[in-house]
mmCIF file of C-alpha atoms and ligand atoms in Angstrom:
data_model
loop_
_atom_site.group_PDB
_atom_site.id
_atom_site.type_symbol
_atom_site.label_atom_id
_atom_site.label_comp_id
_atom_site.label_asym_id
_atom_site.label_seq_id
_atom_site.Cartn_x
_atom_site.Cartn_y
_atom_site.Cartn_z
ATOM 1 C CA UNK A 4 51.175 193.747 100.520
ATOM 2 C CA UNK A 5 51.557 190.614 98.736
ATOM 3 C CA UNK A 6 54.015 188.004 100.617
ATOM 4 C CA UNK A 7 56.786 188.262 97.856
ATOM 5 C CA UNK A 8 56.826 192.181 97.565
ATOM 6 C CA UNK A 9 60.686 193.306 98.201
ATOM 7 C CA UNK A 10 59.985 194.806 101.734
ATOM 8 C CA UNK A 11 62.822 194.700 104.833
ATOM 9 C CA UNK A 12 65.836 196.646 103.492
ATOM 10 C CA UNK A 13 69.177 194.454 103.714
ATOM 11 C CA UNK A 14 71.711 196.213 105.247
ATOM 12 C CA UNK A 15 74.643 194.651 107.006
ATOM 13 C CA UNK A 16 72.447 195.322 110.531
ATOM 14 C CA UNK A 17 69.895 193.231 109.473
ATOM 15 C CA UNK A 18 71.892 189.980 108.807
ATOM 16 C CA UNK A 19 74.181 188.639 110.812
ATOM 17 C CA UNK A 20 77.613 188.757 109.354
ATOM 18 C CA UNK A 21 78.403 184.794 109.417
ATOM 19 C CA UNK A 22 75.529 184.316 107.039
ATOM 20 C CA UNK A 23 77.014 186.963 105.069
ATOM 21 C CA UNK A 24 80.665 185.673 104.784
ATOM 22 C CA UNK A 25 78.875 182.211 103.882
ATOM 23 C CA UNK A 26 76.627 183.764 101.860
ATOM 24 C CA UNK A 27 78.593 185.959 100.037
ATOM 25 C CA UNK A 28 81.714 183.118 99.887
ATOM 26 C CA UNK A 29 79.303 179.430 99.374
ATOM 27 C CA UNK A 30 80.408 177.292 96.680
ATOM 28 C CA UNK A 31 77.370 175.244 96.778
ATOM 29 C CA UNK A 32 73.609 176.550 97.837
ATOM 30 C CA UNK A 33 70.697 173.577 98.013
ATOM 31 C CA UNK A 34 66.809 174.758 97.689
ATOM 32 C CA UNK A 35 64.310 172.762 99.119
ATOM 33 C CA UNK A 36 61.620 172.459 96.478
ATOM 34 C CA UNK A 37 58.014 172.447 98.146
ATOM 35 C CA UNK A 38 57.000 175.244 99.538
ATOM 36 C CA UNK A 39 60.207 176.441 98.599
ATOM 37 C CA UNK A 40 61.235 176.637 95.106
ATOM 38 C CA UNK A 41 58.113 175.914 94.163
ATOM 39 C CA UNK A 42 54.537 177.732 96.086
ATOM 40 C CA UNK A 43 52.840 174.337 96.644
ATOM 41 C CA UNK A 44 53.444 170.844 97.901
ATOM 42 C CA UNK A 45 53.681 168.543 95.306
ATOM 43 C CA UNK A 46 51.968 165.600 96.710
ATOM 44 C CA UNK A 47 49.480 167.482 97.916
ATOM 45 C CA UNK A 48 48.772 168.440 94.303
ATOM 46 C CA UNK A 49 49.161 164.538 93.507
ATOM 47 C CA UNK A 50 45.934 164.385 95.719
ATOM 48 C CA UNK A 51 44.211 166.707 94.661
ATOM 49 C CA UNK A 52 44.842 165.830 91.139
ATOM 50 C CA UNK A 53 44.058 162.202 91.602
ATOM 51 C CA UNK A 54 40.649 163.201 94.036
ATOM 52 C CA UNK A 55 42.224 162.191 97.401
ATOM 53 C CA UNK A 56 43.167 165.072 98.747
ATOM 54 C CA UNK A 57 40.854 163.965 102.048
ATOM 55 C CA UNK A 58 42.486 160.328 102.361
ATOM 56 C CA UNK A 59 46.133 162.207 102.252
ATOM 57 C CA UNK A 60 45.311 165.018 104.507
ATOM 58 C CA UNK A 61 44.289 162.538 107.038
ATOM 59 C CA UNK A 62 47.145 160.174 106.785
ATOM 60 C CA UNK A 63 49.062 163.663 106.939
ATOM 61 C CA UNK A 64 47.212 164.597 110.399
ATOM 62 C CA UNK A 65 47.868 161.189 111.398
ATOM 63 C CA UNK A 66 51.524 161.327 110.761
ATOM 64 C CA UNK A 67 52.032 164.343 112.832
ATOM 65 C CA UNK A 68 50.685 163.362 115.519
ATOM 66 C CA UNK A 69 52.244 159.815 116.101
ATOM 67 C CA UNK A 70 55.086 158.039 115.371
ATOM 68 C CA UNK A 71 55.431 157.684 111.662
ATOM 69 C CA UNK A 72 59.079 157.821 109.865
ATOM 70 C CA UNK A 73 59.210 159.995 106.855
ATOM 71 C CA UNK A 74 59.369 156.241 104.629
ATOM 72 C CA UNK A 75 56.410 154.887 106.405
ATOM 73 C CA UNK A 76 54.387 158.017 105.441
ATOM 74 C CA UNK A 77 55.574 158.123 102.351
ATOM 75 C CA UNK A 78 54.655 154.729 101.581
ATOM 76 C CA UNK A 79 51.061 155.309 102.734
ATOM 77 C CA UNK A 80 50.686 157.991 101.207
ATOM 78 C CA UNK A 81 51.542 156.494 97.861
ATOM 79 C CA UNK A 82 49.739 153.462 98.458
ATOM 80 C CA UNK A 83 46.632 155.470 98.771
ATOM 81 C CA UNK A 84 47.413 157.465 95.047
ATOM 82 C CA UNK A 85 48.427 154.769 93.403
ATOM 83 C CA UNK A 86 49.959 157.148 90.503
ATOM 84 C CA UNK A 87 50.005 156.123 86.941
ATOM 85 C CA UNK A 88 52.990 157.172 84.231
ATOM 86 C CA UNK A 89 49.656 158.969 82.680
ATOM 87 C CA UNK A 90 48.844 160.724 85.711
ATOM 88 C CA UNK A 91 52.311 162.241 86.344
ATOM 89 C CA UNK A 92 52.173 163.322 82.776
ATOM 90 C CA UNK A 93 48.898 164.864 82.968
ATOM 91 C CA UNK A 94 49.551 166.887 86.312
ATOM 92 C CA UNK A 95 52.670 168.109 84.060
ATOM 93 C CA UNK A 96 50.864 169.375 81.292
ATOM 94 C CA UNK A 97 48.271 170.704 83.150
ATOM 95 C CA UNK A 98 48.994 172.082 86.512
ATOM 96 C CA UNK A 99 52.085 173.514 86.083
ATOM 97 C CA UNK A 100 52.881 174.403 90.148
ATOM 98 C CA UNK A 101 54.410 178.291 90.503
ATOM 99 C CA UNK A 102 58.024 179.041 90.877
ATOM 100 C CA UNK A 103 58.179 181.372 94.185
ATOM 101 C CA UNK A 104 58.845 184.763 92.956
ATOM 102 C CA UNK A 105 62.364 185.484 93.426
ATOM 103 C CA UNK A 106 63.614 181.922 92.670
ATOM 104 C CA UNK A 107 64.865 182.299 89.261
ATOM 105 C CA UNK A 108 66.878 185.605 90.011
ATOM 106 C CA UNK A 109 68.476 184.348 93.164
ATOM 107 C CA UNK A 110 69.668 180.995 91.273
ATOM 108 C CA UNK A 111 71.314 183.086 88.227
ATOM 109 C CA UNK A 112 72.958 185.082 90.730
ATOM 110 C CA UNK A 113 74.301 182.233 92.697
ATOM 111 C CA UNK A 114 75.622 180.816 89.912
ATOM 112 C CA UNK A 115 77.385 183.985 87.961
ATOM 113 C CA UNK A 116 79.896 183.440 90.866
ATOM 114 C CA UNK A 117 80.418 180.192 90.169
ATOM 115 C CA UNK A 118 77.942 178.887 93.090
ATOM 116 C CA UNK A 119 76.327 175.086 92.464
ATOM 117 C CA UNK A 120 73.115 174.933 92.567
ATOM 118 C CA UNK A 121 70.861 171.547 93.828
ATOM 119 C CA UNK A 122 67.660 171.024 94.385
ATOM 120 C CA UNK A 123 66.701 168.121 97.574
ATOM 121 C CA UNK A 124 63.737 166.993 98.347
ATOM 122 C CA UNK A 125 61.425 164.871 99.565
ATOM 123 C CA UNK A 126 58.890 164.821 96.623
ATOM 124 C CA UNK A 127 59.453 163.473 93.242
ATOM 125 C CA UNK A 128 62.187 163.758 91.348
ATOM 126 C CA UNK A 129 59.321 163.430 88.129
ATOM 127 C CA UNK A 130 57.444 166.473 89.023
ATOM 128 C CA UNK A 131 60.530 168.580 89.924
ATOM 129 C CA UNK A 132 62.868 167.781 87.537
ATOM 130 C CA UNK A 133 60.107 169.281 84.455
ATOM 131 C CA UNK A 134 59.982 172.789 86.550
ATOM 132 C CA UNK A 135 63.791 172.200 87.219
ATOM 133 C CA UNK A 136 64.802 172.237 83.326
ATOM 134 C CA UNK A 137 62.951 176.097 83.510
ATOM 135 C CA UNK A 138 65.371 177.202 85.700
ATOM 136 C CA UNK A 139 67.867 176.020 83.802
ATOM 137 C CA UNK A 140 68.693 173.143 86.372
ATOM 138 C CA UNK A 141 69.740 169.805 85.363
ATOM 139 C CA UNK A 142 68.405 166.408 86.302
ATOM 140 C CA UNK A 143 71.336 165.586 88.001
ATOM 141 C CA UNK A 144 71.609 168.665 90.384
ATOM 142 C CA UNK A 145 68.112 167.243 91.131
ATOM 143 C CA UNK A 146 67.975 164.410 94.358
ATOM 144 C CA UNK A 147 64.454 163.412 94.991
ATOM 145 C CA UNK A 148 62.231 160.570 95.337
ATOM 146 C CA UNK A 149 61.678 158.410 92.445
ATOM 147 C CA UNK A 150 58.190 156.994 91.890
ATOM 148 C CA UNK A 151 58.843 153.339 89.878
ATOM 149 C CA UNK A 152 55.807 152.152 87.351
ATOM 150 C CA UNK A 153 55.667 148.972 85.855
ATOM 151 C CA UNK A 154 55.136 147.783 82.113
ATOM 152 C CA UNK A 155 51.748 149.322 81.734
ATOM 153 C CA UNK A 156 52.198 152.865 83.313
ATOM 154 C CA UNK A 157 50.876 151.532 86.620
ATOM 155 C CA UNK A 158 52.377 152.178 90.028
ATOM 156 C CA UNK A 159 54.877 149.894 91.547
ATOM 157 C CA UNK A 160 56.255 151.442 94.392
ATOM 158 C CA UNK A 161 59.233 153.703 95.031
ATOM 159 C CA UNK A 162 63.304 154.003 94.597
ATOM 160 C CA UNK A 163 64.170 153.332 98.442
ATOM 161 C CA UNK A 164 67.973 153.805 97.672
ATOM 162 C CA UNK A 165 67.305 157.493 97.646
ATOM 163 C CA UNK A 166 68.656 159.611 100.106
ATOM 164 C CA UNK A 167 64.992 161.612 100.847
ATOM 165 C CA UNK A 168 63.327 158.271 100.941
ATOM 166 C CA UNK A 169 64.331 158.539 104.823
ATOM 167 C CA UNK A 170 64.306 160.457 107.921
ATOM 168 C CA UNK A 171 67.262 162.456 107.982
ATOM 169 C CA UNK A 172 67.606 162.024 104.126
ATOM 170 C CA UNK A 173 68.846 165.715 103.455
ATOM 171 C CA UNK A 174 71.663 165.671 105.569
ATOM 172 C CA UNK A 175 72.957 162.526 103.965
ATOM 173 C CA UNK A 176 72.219 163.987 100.681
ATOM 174 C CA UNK A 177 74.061 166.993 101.228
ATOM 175 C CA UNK A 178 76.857 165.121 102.727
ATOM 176 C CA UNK A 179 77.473 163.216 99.775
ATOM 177 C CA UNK A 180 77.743 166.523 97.798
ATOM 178 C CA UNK A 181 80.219 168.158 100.288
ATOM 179 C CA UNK A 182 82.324 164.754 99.890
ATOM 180 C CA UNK A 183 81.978 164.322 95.906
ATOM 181 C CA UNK A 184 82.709 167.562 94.849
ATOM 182 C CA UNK A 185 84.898 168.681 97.585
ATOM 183 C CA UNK A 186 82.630 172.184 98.522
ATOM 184 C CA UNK A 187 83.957 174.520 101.180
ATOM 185 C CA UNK A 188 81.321 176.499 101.774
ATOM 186 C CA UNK A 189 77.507 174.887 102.260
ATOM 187 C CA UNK A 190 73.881 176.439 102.373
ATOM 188 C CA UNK A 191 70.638 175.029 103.121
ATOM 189 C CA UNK A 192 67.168 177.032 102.143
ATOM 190 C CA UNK A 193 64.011 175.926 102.832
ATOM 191 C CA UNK A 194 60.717 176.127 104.702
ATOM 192 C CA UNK A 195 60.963 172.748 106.901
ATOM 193 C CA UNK A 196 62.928 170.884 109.807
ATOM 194 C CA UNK A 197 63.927 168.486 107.682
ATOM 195 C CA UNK A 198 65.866 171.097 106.186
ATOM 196 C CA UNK A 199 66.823 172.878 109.115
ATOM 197 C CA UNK A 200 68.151 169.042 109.730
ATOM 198 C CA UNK A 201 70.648 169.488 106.793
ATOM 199 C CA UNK A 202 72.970 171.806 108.892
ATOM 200 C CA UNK A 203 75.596 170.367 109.715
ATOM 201 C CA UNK A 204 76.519 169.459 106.870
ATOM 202 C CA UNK A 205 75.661 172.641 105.481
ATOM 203 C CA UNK A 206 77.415 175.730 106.887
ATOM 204 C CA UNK A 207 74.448 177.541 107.322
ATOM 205 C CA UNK A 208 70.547 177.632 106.921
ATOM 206 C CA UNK A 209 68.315 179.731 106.061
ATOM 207 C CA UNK A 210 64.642 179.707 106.525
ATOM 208 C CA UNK A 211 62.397 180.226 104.081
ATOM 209 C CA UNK A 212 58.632 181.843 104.877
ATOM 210 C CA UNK A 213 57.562 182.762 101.909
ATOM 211 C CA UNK A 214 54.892 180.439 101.328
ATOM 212 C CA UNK A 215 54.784 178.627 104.367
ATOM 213 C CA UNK A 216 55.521 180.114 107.716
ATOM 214 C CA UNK A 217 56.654 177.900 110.588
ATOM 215 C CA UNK A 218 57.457 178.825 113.881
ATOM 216 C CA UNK A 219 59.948 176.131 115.139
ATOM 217 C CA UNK A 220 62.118 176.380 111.212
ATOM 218 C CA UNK A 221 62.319 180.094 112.293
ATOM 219 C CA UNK A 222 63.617 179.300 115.883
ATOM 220 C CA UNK A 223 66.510 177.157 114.235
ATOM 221 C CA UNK A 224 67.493 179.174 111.333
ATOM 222 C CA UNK A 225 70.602 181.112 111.470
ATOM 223 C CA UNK A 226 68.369 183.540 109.272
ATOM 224 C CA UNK A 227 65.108 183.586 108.140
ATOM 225 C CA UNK A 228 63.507 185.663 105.408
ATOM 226 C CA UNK A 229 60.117 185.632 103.104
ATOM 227 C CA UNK A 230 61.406 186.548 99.910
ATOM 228 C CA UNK A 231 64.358 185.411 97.666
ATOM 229 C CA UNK A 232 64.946 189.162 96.930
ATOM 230 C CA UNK A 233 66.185 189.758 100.587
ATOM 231 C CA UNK A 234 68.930 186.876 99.967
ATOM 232 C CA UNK A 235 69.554 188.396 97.012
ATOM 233 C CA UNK A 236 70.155 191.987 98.196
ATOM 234 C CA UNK A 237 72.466 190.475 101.179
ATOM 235 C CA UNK A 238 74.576 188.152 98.428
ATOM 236 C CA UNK A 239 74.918 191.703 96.379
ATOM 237 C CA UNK A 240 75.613 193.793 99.601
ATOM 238 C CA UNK A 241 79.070 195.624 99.535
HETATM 239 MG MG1 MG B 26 59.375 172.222 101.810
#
């Protein structure tokens, strides 16, 4: 059975009932976006894209195992691409990345009871913001990494006043919604710690598996599901 396939019946024994009552009463839910909005990472498809997938997978490795802050990495990792204004536009027209099954439904549903929807991440606000618009999200629900070019199109580093340009970026983030805009009522979804980082400030978090499963997001998660349809049956449950 395919990952996505509607499979563990909701019922009000299968999730506990505080992430029901935030659920069912959030005024704003945030997505992570690789791996979780979208079914791939979208460096990694940088990479691949730009033949260095071997160079980034290394300096990934490398990362994990030592002592690297989330900037440091991501300035490595950039450093190695070097990405052009003509690459990002060519990955865009070419390699669209998926939207998870289950995405698009979830979000309308949200937001026919009047629930904001924001996207945070860690990537770049110039891939995301393209698959963003399909889902009828706009750029400014949208806080991501910003890659800068210079004159020509060529790379010339990255925004480092953004929130996700940091360790412990999506908890700031998030924060800054909560105080802006005044919500009650915060979730977090998505398939990493540093989203499992964003609660508090969010109320709650969910895990997300559906693309990626992880072990220690699943151990921290006050619930953790595969599909967007199971959130969706629990936000519908009467
Ligand atoms: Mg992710």
């Amino acid at each position: 059975m395919a990952p996505h396939d509607k499979i563990v019946p909701i019922t009000k024994k299968t999730i506990p009932n505080n992430v029901l009552h935030v659920l069912q009463n959030c005024d704003c839910v945030c997505f992570d976006v690789d791996s979780t909005m979208l079914t791939c990472e979208g460096i990694d498809e940088m990479a691949r894209y730009a033949g260095k997938h071997e160079e980034v997978k290394a300096l990934t490795k490398k990362a994990m195992g030592g002592n690297m802050s989330f900037r440091e990495c991501l300035t490595e990792r950039l450093e190695i691409l070097q990405p052009t204004a003509q690459l990002i536009q060519e990955m865009i027209e070419m390699k669209p990345p998926g939207i998870t099954p289950g995405f698009q439904e979830l979000v309308d549903a949200l937001r026919s009871r009047g629930t904001e929807i924001y996207l945070v991440s860690g990537g770049f606000d110039c891939l995301i913001v393209p698959e963003a618009a399909k889902c009828g999200i706009a750029p400014n629900h949208v806080i991501a990494n910003t890659i800068l070019f210079d004159k020509e199109g060529k790379y010339a580093g990255f925004d480092k006043n953004n929130f996700t340009s940091e360790n412990g970026g999506k908890a700031r983030a998030l924060q800054y919604l909560k105080d802006s805009f005044k919500f009650n009522k915060m979730i977090m979804i998505g398939d990493g710690m540093t989203d499992a980082e964003a609660r508090p400030p969010a109320d709650i978090f969910i895990g997300f598996g559906g693309n990626v499963k992880r072990d220690a997001v699943k151990e921290v998660s006050d619930y953790y599901t595969s599909s967007f349809f199971s959130i969706l049956e629990a936000l519908q449950l009467k």
